[in-house]
Amino acid sequence: MGAWWDRNIIDPGKLPLLLALAAFILAFVVVRGITRLIRAGKGPFHNLTPGGLHIHHAVPGVLLMVAGGFCAVGSGRQGIGAGIAAVVFGVGAGLVLDEFALILHLSDVYWTEQGRQSVEVVVMAAALGVLVLAGFSPLGVADVGPEEHDGRTGVIIGTLVNFCFVVVALLKGKPRMAVLGVLVPLLALVGAVRLARPDSFWARRFYHDRHRTRARATLRYYRRDRRWAGPRHRLENLIGGAPIRRRPGRGDPRGSDRRPPRTEAHPPRRRHRHDGRA
C-alpha cells in the first residue's frame, strides 16, 4: 500500500488534488446536512442574517476559493502549504457549487426544481476530479509517447479533434457529455454523433427543415426523459437532500386554515330526501 501511495499519489504530485477533492465532497455533504437541519428547525444552526441581510454560504465560499487559489499558485505542488491551500480551495468550491443554481438564476431556488442544477454540477465536478486524479488528461491527450513528444503533430491533431467533438456535443444540448468528454474522448464522440436535443441550438439550426429528423429527436428524448427523470431525481434527492415536508395533523395550527370551521353564519347544508310526495 505504501509503494502504491508513493508511486501514484506522492511522486506525481497528486496529493493536493486528492486533498482538494476530499475537502470539496466533505464540504458539500456537511453544508447540505446543515441546511436541512435549518429548514427543519432542528439543532443549533440558523441562517446568518446580520442587519436583515441573508448571507448565503456561497459568499464565504468565494473568499475561500480566492484565498486557496492564490496560495496554491504561490506554494507549488509540494509541501504542507500546498496541502493547506488545496483543502481551503476545496472547501470554498464545495460551498460555492452547492449554491450554483442560486447564482445562475439570481434567485433563492435552493429547494426548488431549479435547485437540482446545483447537485448536477457538484456531481460533475466530483467526477472530473476523480478522472483527473486517476490520470486522465484534458482533451484525451494521455500517455503520449516519445515520438509524439518530438513531432507534436499527433498531440495537436488529437486535441483539436476531441475539442470539436466536445463543442458539437455542447451545441446538441448535452452539457454532461461535453464536460466529461474533455477527459474521456469516447463520451464526446458519442454525444457528437447522436441526435441533438429538440430544444438545442443544433436542432434549431440544422433540423429546421428536416421535419422527420426533428420528430425522431423529439420522440427519442421524450422517451429517455420519461424513463430516466424519476431515477435521476431520486438520486439527486438522495445526494442533495430532499426538502422536508410535514403533513399537518389534527393539532397542527398550519392545517386549521385549510378548511374554515362551520359557524352559525354558515350552517352545514342538509340533504333532503325525496319521499315521493309532490
PDB file of C-alpha atoms in Angstrom:
ATOM      1  CA  MET A   1       0.000   0.000   0.000  1.00  0.00           C
ATOM      2  CA  GLY A   2       2.836   2.393   0.817  1.00  0.00           C
ATOM      3  CA  ALA A   3       4.548   1.740  -2.506  1.00  0.00           C
ATOM      4  CA  TRP A   4       1.299   2.312  -4.409  1.00  0.00           C
ATOM      5  CA  TRP A   5       0.677   5.539  -2.482  1.00  0.00           C
ATOM      6  CA  ASP A   6       4.153   6.871  -3.243  1.00  0.00           C
ATOM      7  CA  ARG A   7       4.076   5.809  -6.898  1.00  0.00           C
ATOM      8  CA  ASN A   8       0.562   7.069  -7.771  1.00  0.00           C
ATOM      9  CA  ILE A   9      -0.070   9.970  -5.380  1.00  0.00           C
ATOM     10  CA  ILE A  10       3.120  11.395  -3.879  1.00  0.00           C
ATOM     11  CA  ASP A  11       5.579  11.132  -6.779  1.00  0.00           C
ATOM     12  CA  PRO A  12       3.236  12.596  -9.460  1.00  0.00           C
ATOM     13  CA  GLY A  13       2.335  15.439  -7.077  1.00  0.00           C
ATOM     14  CA  LYS A  14      -1.354  14.490  -6.836  1.00  0.00           C
ATOM     15  CA  LEU A  15      -1.671  14.815  -3.055  1.00  0.00           C
ATOM     16  CA  PRO A  16      -3.009  18.423  -3.227  1.00  0.00           C
ATOM     17  CA  LEU A  17      -5.574  17.322  -5.818  1.00  0.00           C
ATOM     18  CA  LEU A  18      -6.681  14.442  -3.580  1.00  0.00           C
ATOM     19  CA  LEU A  19      -6.995  16.757  -0.576  1.00  0.00           C
ATOM     20  CA  ALA A  20      -8.937  19.327  -2.588  1.00  0.00           C
ATOM     21  CA  LEU A  21     -11.329  16.680  -3.902  1.00  0.00           C
ATOM     22  CA  ALA A  22     -11.897  15.195  -0.447  1.00  0.00           C
ATOM     23  CA  ALA A  23     -12.456  18.653   1.084  1.00  0.00           C
ATOM     24  CA  PHE A  24     -14.833  19.552  -1.760  1.00  0.00           C
ATOM     25  CA  ILE A  25     -17.030  16.473  -1.263  1.00  0.00           C
ATOM     26  CA  LEU A  26     -16.935  16.724   2.538  1.00  0.00           C
ATOM     27  CA  ALA A  27     -17.869  20.419   2.499  1.00  0.00           C
ATOM     28  CA  PHE A  28     -20.812  19.735   0.194  1.00  0.00           C
ATOM     29  CA  VAL A  29     -22.100  16.898   2.389  1.00  0.00           C
ATOM     30  CA  VAL A  30     -21.713  18.915   5.606  1.00  0.00           C
ATOM     31  CA  VAL A  31     -23.359  22.083   4.271  1.00  0.00           C
ATOM     32  CA  ARG A  32     -26.271  20.085   2.823  1.00  0.00           C
ATOM     33  CA  GLY A  33     -26.818  18.461   6.193  1.00  0.00           C
ATOM     34  CA  ILE A  34     -26.725  21.802   7.997  1.00  0.00           C
ATOM     35  CA  THR A  35     -29.171  23.417   5.566  1.00  0.00           C
ATOM     36  CA  ARG A  36     -31.595  20.531   6.029  1.00  0.00           C
ATOM     37  CA  LEU A  37     -31.417  20.937   9.793  1.00  0.00           C
ATOM     38  CA  ILE A  38     -32.015  24.691   9.461  1.00  0.00           C
ATOM     39  CA  ARG A  39     -35.005  24.079   7.208  1.00  0.00           C
ATOM     40  CA  ALA A  40     -36.430  21.539   9.657  1.00  0.00           C
ATOM     41  CA  GLY A  41     -35.822  23.854  12.627  1.00  0.00           C
ATOM     42  CA  LYS A  42     -33.585  21.376  14.422  1.00  0.00           C
ATOM     43  CA  GLY A  43     -30.211  21.781  16.065  1.00  0.00           C
ATOM     44  CA  PRO A  44     -28.267  24.889  16.991  1.00  0.00           C
ATOM     45  CA  PHE A  45     -27.806  26.052  13.400  1.00  0.00           C
ATOM     46  CA  HIS A  46     -29.560  29.063  11.906  1.00  0.00           C
ATOM     47  CA  ASN A  47     -29.257  31.421   8.947  1.00  0.00           C
ATOM     48  CA  LEU A  48     -26.818  34.316   9.113  1.00  0.00           C
ATOM     49  CA  THR A  49     -28.888  37.475   8.816  1.00  0.00           C
ATOM     50  CA  PRO A  50     -26.905  40.397  10.263  1.00  0.00           C
ATOM     51  CA  GLY A  51     -28.920  43.561   9.888  1.00  0.00           C
ATOM     52  CA  GLY A  52     -31.611  41.677   7.997  1.00  0.00           C
ATOM     53  CA  LEU A  53     -29.191  40.675   5.217  1.00  0.00           C
ATOM     54  CA  HIS A  54     -29.185  36.941   4.462  1.00  0.00           C
ATOM     55  CA  ILE A  55     -25.597  35.850   3.856  1.00  0.00           C
ATOM     56  CA  HIS A  56     -25.546  32.703   1.724  1.00  0.00           C
ATOM     57  CA  HIS A  57     -22.740  30.216   2.194  1.00  0.00           C
ATOM     58  CA  ALA A  58     -21.542  30.937  -1.339  1.00  0.00           C
ATOM     59  CA  VAL A  59     -20.109  34.236  -0.024  1.00  0.00           C
ATOM     60  CA  PRO A  60     -17.521  32.667   2.325  1.00  0.00           C
ATOM     61  CA  GLY A  61     -17.046  30.015  -0.349  1.00  0.00           C
ATOM     62  CA  VAL A  62     -15.876  32.614  -2.853  1.00  0.00           C
ATOM     63  CA  LEU A  63     -13.471  34.080  -0.308  1.00  0.00           C
ATOM     64  CA  LEU A  64     -12.045  30.634   0.469  1.00  0.00           C
ATOM     65  CA  MET A  65     -11.661  29.835  -3.227  1.00  0.00           C
ATOM     66  CA  VAL A  66      -9.779  33.083  -3.851  1.00  0.00           C
ATOM     67  CA  ALA A  67      -7.504  32.588  -0.843  1.00  0.00           C
ATOM     68  CA  GLY A  68      -6.890  28.929  -1.595  1.00  0.00           C
ATOM     69  CA  GLY A  69      -6.279  29.549  -5.288  1.00  0.00           C
ATOM     70  CA  PHE A  70      -3.708  32.290  -4.760  1.00  0.00           C
ATOM     71  CA  CYS A  71      -1.957  30.287  -2.037  1.00  0.00           C
ATOM     72  CA  ALA A  72      -1.891  27.213  -4.275  1.00  0.00           C
ATOM     73  CA  VAL A  73      -0.329  29.164  -7.126  1.00  0.00           C
ATOM     74  CA  GLY A  74       2.303  30.607  -4.843  1.00  0.00           C
ATOM     75  CA  SER A  75       3.150  27.442  -2.896  1.00  0.00           C
ATOM     76  CA  GLY A  76       3.645  24.996  -5.755  1.00  0.00           C
ATOM     77  CA  ARG A  77       2.652  21.316  -5.761  1.00  0.00           C
ATOM     78  CA  GLN A  78       4.715  20.052  -2.827  1.00  0.00           C
ATOM     79  CA  GLY A  79       4.877  20.762   0.867  1.00  0.00           C
ATOM     80  CA  ILE A  80       2.468  21.484   3.673  1.00  0.00           C
ATOM     81  CA  GLY A  81       1.484  24.849   2.206  1.00  0.00           C
ATOM     82  CA  ALA A  82       0.228  23.223  -0.988  1.00  0.00           C
ATOM     83  CA  GLY A  83      -1.893  20.778   1.004  1.00  0.00           C
ATOM     84  CA  ILE A  84      -3.439  23.509   3.163  1.00  0.00           C
ATOM     85  CA  ALA A  85      -4.176  25.654   0.111  1.00  0.00           C
ATOM     86  CA  ALA A  86      -5.805  22.664  -1.618  1.00  0.00           C
ATOM     87  CA  VAL A  87      -8.060  21.995   1.376  1.00  0.00           C
ATOM     88  CA  VAL A  88      -9.081  25.660   1.597  1.00  0.00           C
ATOM     89  CA  PHE A  89      -9.829  25.770  -2.118  1.00  0.00           C
ATOM     90  CA  GLY A  90     -11.816  22.517  -1.981  1.00  0.00           C
ATOM     91  CA  VAL A  91     -13.978  23.728   0.900  1.00  0.00           C
ATOM     92  CA  GLY A  92     -14.660  27.009  -0.901  1.00  0.00           C
ATOM     93  CA  ALA A  93     -15.554  25.210  -4.138  1.00  0.00           C
ATOM     94  CA  GLY A  94     -17.978  22.962  -2.251  1.00  0.00           C
ATOM     95  CA  LEU A  95     -19.730  25.946  -0.681  1.00  0.00           C
ATOM     96  CA  VAL A  96     -19.969  27.838  -3.974  1.00  0.00           C
ATOM     97  CA  LEU A  97     -21.157  24.981  -6.184  1.00  0.00           C
ATOM     98  CA  ASP A  98     -23.746  23.965  -3.609  1.00  0.00           C
ATOM     99  CA  GLU A  99     -25.492  27.240  -4.469  1.00  0.00           C
ATOM    100  CA  PHE A 100     -24.725  27.136  -8.183  1.00  0.00           C
ATOM    101  CA  ALA A 101     -28.438  27.255  -9.096  1.00  0.00           C
ATOM    102  CA  LEU A 102     -28.948  30.299  -6.870  1.00  0.00           C
ATOM    103  CA  ILE A 103     -26.063  32.099  -8.576  1.00  0.00           C
ATOM    104  CA  LEU A 104     -27.276  31.069 -12.026  1.00  0.00           C
ATOM    105  CA  HIS A 105     -30.889  32.201 -11.550  1.00  0.00           C
ATOM    106  CA  LEU A 106     -30.087  35.080  -9.165  1.00  0.00           C
ATOM    107  CA  SER A 107     -32.969  33.851  -7.030  1.00  0.00           C
ATOM    108  CA  ASP A 108     -33.367  31.663  -3.958  1.00  0.00           C
ATOM    109  CA  VAL A 109     -34.156  28.392  -5.757  1.00  0.00           C
ATOM    110  CA  TYR A 110     -32.217  26.197  -3.328  1.00  0.00           C
ATOM    111  CA  TRP A 111     -35.034  23.715  -2.602  1.00  0.00           C
ATOM    112  CA  THR A 112     -36.958  24.114  -5.856  1.00  0.00           C
ATOM    113  CA  GLU A 113     -36.811  22.152  -9.088  1.00  0.00           C
ATOM    114  CA  GLN A 114     -34.171  24.545 -10.459  1.00  0.00           C
ATOM    115  CA  GLY A 115     -32.084  23.836  -7.381  1.00  0.00           C
ATOM    116  CA  ARG A 116     -31.322  20.366  -8.716  1.00  0.00           C
ATOM    117  CA  GLN A 117     -28.798  22.003 -11.034  1.00  0.00           C
ATOM    118  CA  SER A 118     -26.505  22.532  -8.048  1.00  0.00           C
ATOM    119  CA  VAL A 119     -26.446  18.799  -7.348  1.00  0.00           C
ATOM    120  CA  GLU A 120     -25.765  18.033 -11.015  1.00  0.00           C
ATOM    121  CA  VAL A 121     -22.857  20.471 -11.119  1.00  0.00           C
ATOM    122  CA  VAL A 122     -21.387  19.086  -7.885  1.00  0.00           C
ATOM    123  CA  VAL A 123     -21.601  15.515  -9.195  1.00  0.00           C
ATOM    124  CA  MET A 124     -19.968  16.521 -12.486  1.00  0.00           C
ATOM    125  CA  ALA A 125     -17.202  18.418 -10.685  1.00  0.00           C
ATOM    126  CA  ALA A 126     -16.521  15.449  -8.412  1.00  0.00           C
ATOM    127  CA  ALA A 127     -16.456  13.114 -11.421  1.00  0.00           C
ATOM    128  CA  LEU A 128     -13.972  15.377 -13.205  1.00  0.00           C
ATOM    129  CA  GLY A 129     -11.789  15.450 -10.107  1.00  0.00           C
ATOM    130  CA  VAL A 130     -11.789  11.656  -9.873  1.00  0.00           C
ATOM    131  CA  LEU A 131     -10.924  11.317 -13.565  1.00  0.00           C
ATOM    132  CA  VAL A 132      -8.027  13.761 -13.287  1.00  0.00           C
ATOM    133  CA  LEU A 133      -6.845  12.001 -10.135  1.00  0.00           C
ATOM    134  CA  ALA A 134      -6.992   8.669 -11.967  1.00  0.00           C
ATOM    135  CA  GLY A 135      -4.664  10.002 -14.648  1.00  0.00           C
ATOM    136  CA  PHE A 136      -6.945  11.199 -17.447  1.00  0.00           C
ATOM    137  CA  SER A 137      -5.530  14.220 -19.241  1.00  0.00           C
ATOM    138  CA  PRO A 138      -7.631  17.070 -20.659  1.00  0.00           C
ATOM    139  CA  LEU A 139      -8.929  16.569 -24.206  1.00  0.00           C
ATOM    140  CA  GLY A 140      -7.807  12.941 -24.176  1.00  0.00           C
ATOM    141  CA  VAL A 141      -4.061  13.516 -24.521  1.00  0.00           C
ATOM    142  CA  ALA A 142      -2.786  10.818 -22.155  1.00  0.00           C
ATOM    143  CA  ASP A 143       0.293   8.583 -22.187  1.00  0.00           C
ATOM    144  CA  VAL A 144       1.961  10.411 -25.057  1.00  0.00           C
ATOM    145  CA  GLY A 145       4.933   8.508 -26.427  1.00  0.00           C
ATOM    146  CA  PRO A 146       8.368   9.953 -27.181  1.00  0.00           C
ATOM    147  CA  GLU A 147       7.697  10.017 -30.922  1.00  0.00           C
ATOM    148  CA  GLU A 148       4.600  12.177 -30.416  1.00  0.00           C
ATOM    149  CA  HIS A 149       6.506  14.361 -27.990  1.00  0.00           C
ATOM    150  CA  ASP A 150       9.108  15.016 -30.688  1.00  0.00           C
ATOM    151  CA  GLY A 151       6.742  15.836 -33.508  1.00  0.00           C
ATOM    152  CA  ARG A 152       3.765  17.168 -31.533  1.00  0.00           C
ATOM    153  CA  THR A 153       1.642  16.550 -34.607  1.00  0.00           C
ATOM    154  CA  GLY A 154      -0.341  13.688 -33.111  1.00  0.00           C
ATOM    155  CA  VAL A 155      -0.939  15.589 -29.898  1.00  0.00           C
ATOM    156  CA  ILE A 156      -2.219  18.688 -31.710  1.00  0.00           C
ATOM    157  CA  ILE A 157      -4.475  16.705 -34.056  1.00  0.00           C
ATOM    158  CA  GLY A 158      -5.902  14.597 -31.230  1.00  0.00           C
ATOM    159  CA  THR A 159      -6.572  17.664 -29.119  1.00  0.00           C
ATOM    160  CA  LEU A 160      -8.307  19.552 -31.922  1.00  0.00           C
ATOM    161  CA  VAL A 161     -10.450  16.587 -32.986  1.00  0.00           C
ATOM    162  CA  ASN A 162     -11.624  15.886 -29.452  1.00  0.00           C
ATOM    163  CA  PHE A 163     -12.238  19.588 -28.863  1.00  0.00           C
ATOM    164  CA  CYS A 164     -14.509  19.635 -31.928  1.00  0.00           C
ATOM    165  CA  PHE A 165     -16.422  16.648 -30.533  1.00  0.00           C
ATOM    166  CA  VAL A 166     -16.844  18.495 -27.231  1.00  0.00           C
ATOM    167  CA  VAL A 167     -18.165  21.633 -28.951  1.00  0.00           C
ATOM    168  CA  VAL A 168     -20.634  19.653 -31.101  1.00  0.00           C
ATOM    169  CA  ALA A 169     -21.921  17.744 -28.055  1.00  0.00           C
ATOM    170  CA  LEU A 170     -22.403  21.041 -26.246  1.00  0.00           C
ATOM    171  CA  LEU A 171     -24.279  22.567 -29.192  1.00  0.00           C
ATOM    172  CA  LYS A 172     -26.502  19.485 -29.333  1.00  0.00           C
ATOM    173  CA  GLY A 173     -27.701  20.166 -25.798  1.00  0.00           C
ATOM    174  CA  LYS A 174     -25.600  17.563 -23.981  1.00  0.00           C
ATOM    175  CA  PRO A 175     -23.541  19.500 -21.425  1.00  0.00           C
ATOM    176  CA  ARG A 176     -22.773  16.469 -19.240  1.00  0.00           C
ATOM    177  CA  MET A 177     -21.255  14.532 -22.131  1.00  0.00           C
ATOM    178  CA  ALA A 178     -19.403  17.632 -23.279  1.00  0.00           C
ATOM    179  CA  VAL A 179     -17.817  18.291 -19.877  1.00  0.00           C
ATOM    180  CA  LEU A 180     -16.903  14.664 -19.214  1.00  0.00           C
ATOM    181  CA  GLY A 181     -15.798  14.310 -22.827  1.00  0.00           C
ATOM    182  CA  VAL A 182     -12.987  16.766 -22.111  1.00  0.00           C
ATOM    183  CA  LEU A 183     -11.293  13.925 -20.237  1.00  0.00           C
ATOM    184  CA  VAL A 184     -12.915  10.876 -21.881  1.00  0.00           C
ATOM    185  CA  PRO A 185     -12.890  11.313 -25.677  1.00  0.00           C
ATOM    186  CA  LEU A 186     -15.338   8.457 -26.263  1.00  0.00           C
ATOM    187  CA  LEU A 187     -18.122  10.301 -24.443  1.00  0.00           C
ATOM    188  CA  ALA A 188     -17.629  13.426 -26.551  1.00  0.00           C
ATOM    189  CA  LEU A 189     -17.712  11.309 -29.721  1.00  0.00           C
ATOM    190  CA  VAL A 190     -20.965   9.603 -28.684  1.00  0.00           C
ATOM    191  CA  GLY A 191     -22.547  12.946 -27.853  1.00  0.00           C
ATOM    192  CA  ALA A 192     -21.435  14.413 -31.177  1.00  0.00           C
ATOM    193  CA  VAL A 193     -22.759  11.657 -33.480  1.00  0.00           C
ATOM    194  CA  ARG A 194     -26.149  11.086 -31.829  1.00  0.00           C
ATOM    195  CA  LEU A 195     -29.279  13.138 -32.456  1.00  0.00           C
ATOM    196  CA  ALA A 196     -29.459  16.547 -30.832  1.00  0.00           C
ATOM    197  CA  ARG A 197     -31.999  17.520 -28.220  1.00  0.00           C
ATOM    198  CA  PRO A 198     -35.011  19.206 -29.883  1.00  0.00           C
ATOM    199  CA  ASP A 199     -34.550  22.397 -27.835  1.00  0.00           C
ATOM    200  CA  SER A 200     -30.816  22.739 -28.526  1.00  0.00           C
ATOM    201  CA  PHE A 201     -29.050  25.218 -30.792  1.00  0.00           C
ATOM    202  CA  TRP A 202     -28.059  22.414 -33.171  1.00  0.00           C
ATOM    203  CA  ALA A 203     -31.694  21.308 -33.623  1.00  0.00           C
ATOM    204  CA  ARG A 204     -32.930  24.856 -34.205  1.00  0.00           C
ATOM    205  CA  ARG A 205     -30.181  25.493 -36.738  1.00  0.00           C
ATOM    206  CA  PHE A 206     -29.978  22.202 -38.669  1.00  0.00           C
ATOM    207  CA  TYR A 207     -33.327  20.453 -38.015  1.00  0.00           C
ATOM    208  CA  HIS A 208     -35.489  23.401 -39.046  1.00  0.00           C
ATOM    209  CA  ASP A 209     -36.423  21.947 -42.456  1.00  0.00           C
ATOM    210  CA  ARG A 210     -35.774  18.288 -41.575  1.00  0.00           C
ATOM    211  CA  HIS A 211     -39.135  17.508 -40.028  1.00  0.00           C
ATOM    212  CA  ARG A 212     -38.603  13.753 -39.852  1.00  0.00           C
ATOM    213  CA  THR A 213     -35.278  14.125 -38.053  1.00  0.00           C
ATOM    214  CA  ARG A 214     -36.764  16.650 -35.656  1.00  0.00           C
ATOM    215  CA  ALA A 215     -39.667  14.298 -34.930  1.00  0.00           C
ATOM    216  CA  ARG A 216     -37.245  11.414 -34.269  1.00  0.00           C
ATOM    217  CA  ALA A 217     -35.217  13.579 -31.889  1.00  0.00           C
ATOM    218  CA  THR A 218     -38.330  14.752 -30.064  1.00  0.00           C
ATOM    219  CA  LEU A 219     -39.644  11.203 -29.643  1.00  0.00           C
ATOM    220  CA  ARG A 220     -36.256   9.832 -28.545  1.00  0.00           C
ATOM    221  CA  TYR A 221     -35.645  12.411 -25.852  1.00  0.00           C
ATOM    222  CA  TYR A 222     -39.250  12.328 -24.697  1.00  0.00           C
ATOM    223  CA  ARG A 223     -38.893   8.596 -24.044  1.00  0.00           C
ATOM    224  CA  ARG A 224     -35.476   8.998 -22.478  1.00  0.00           C
ATOM    225  CA  ASP A 225     -36.563  11.818 -20.169  1.00  0.00           C
ATOM    226  CA  ARG A 226     -39.696   9.931 -19.199  1.00  0.00           C
ATOM    227  CA  ARG A 227     -37.682   6.810 -18.405  1.00  0.00           C
ATOM    228  CA  TRP A 228     -34.786   8.402 -16.502  1.00  0.00           C
ATOM    229  CA  ALA A 229     -36.311  11.525 -14.951  1.00  0.00           C
ATOM    230  CA  GLY A 230     -37.676   9.650 -11.938  1.00  0.00           C
ATOM    231  CA  PRO A 231     -34.487   7.709 -11.062  1.00  0.00           C
ATOM    232  CA  ARG A 232     -32.328  10.782 -11.683  1.00  0.00           C
ATOM    233  CA  HIS A 233     -34.471  12.937  -9.393  1.00  0.00           C
ATOM    234  CA  ARG A 234     -34.410  10.275  -6.677  1.00  0.00           C
ATOM    235  CA  LEU A 235     -30.629  10.071  -6.928  1.00  0.00           C
ATOM    236  CA  GLU A 236     -30.312  13.858  -6.769  1.00  0.00           C
ATOM    237  CA  ASN A 237     -32.612  13.964  -3.753  1.00  0.00           C
ATOM    238  CA  LEU A 238     -30.519  11.269  -2.103  1.00  0.00           C
ATOM    239  CA  ILE A 239     -27.297  13.187  -2.736  1.00  0.00           C
ATOM    240  CA  GLY A 240     -28.532  16.709  -2.114  1.00  0.00           C
ATOM    241  CA  GLY A 241     -31.268  16.037   0.426  1.00  0.00           C
ATOM    242  CA  ALA A 242     -34.933  16.298  -0.489  1.00  0.00           C
ATOM    243  CA  PRO A 243     -36.968  19.085   1.119  1.00  0.00           C
ATOM    244  CA  ILE A 244     -38.561  18.003   4.363  1.00  0.00           C
ATOM    245  CA  ARG A 245     -42.319  18.263   4.025  1.00  0.00           C
ATOM    246  CA  ARG A 246     -44.575  17.907   7.030  1.00  0.00           C
ATOM    247  CA  ARG A 247     -48.193  16.942   6.845  1.00  0.00           C
ATOM    248  CA  PRO A 248     -50.282  18.954   9.309  1.00  0.00           C
ATOM    249  CA  GLY A 249     -52.046  16.820  11.889  1.00  0.00           C
ATOM    250  CA  ARG A 250     -55.124  17.436  13.927  1.00  0.00           C
ATOM    251  CA  GLY A 251     -53.330  19.616  16.447  1.00  0.00           C
ATOM    252  CA  ASP A 252     -51.155  21.359  13.878  1.00  0.00           C
ATOM    253  CA  PRO A 253     -52.167  25.033  13.575  1.00  0.00           C
ATOM    254  CA  ARG A 254     -50.941  25.089   9.995  1.00  0.00           C
ATOM    255  CA  GLY A 255     -53.769  22.838   8.947  1.00  0.00           C
ATOM    256  CA  SER A 256     -56.509  24.871  10.620  1.00  0.00           C
ATOM    257  CA  ASP A 257     -56.745  27.432   7.831  1.00  0.00           C
ATOM    258  CA  ARG A 258     -57.233  24.888   5.083  1.00  0.00           C
ATOM    259  CA  ARG A 259     -60.891  24.271   5.942  1.00  0.00           C
ATOM    260  CA  PRO A 260     -62.691  27.038   7.853  1.00  0.00           C
ATOM    261  CA  PRO A 261     -64.756  25.924  10.831  1.00  0.00           C
ATOM    262  CA  ARG A 262     -68.510  25.862  10.478  1.00  0.00           C
ATOM    263  CA  THR A 263     -70.285  28.741  12.224  1.00  0.00           C
ATOM    264  CA  GLU A 264     -73.845  29.852  12.624  1.00  0.00           C
ATOM    265  CA  ALA A 265     -73.435  32.232   9.720  1.00  0.00           C
ATOM    266  CA  HIS A 266     -72.556  29.299   7.513  1.00  0.00           C
ATOM    267  CA  PRO A 267     -74.599  26.358   8.749  1.00  0.00           C
ATOM    268  CA  PRO A 268     -73.994  22.933   7.245  1.00  0.00           C
ATOM    269  CA  ARG A 269     -76.144  22.041   4.298  1.00  0.00           C
ATOM    270  CA  ARG A 270     -78.807  19.473   4.907  1.00  0.00           C
ATOM    271  CA  ARG A 271     -79.677  16.858   2.395  1.00  0.00           C
ATOM    272  CA  HIS A 272     -83.379  16.468   1.649  1.00  0.00           C
ATOM    273  CA  ARG A 273     -84.748  13.063   0.837  1.00  0.00           C
ATOM    274  CA  HIS A 274     -87.445  12.688  -1.738  1.00  0.00           C
ATOM    275  CA  ASP A 275     -90.239  10.592  -0.234  1.00  0.00           C
ATOM    276  CA  GLY A 276     -92.331  10.634  -3.344  1.00  0.00           C
ATOM    277  CA  ARG A 277     -94.786  13.310  -2.199  1.00  0.00           C
ATOM    278  CA  ALA A 278     -95.467  16.245  -4.505  1.00  0.00           C
TER     279      ALA A 278
END
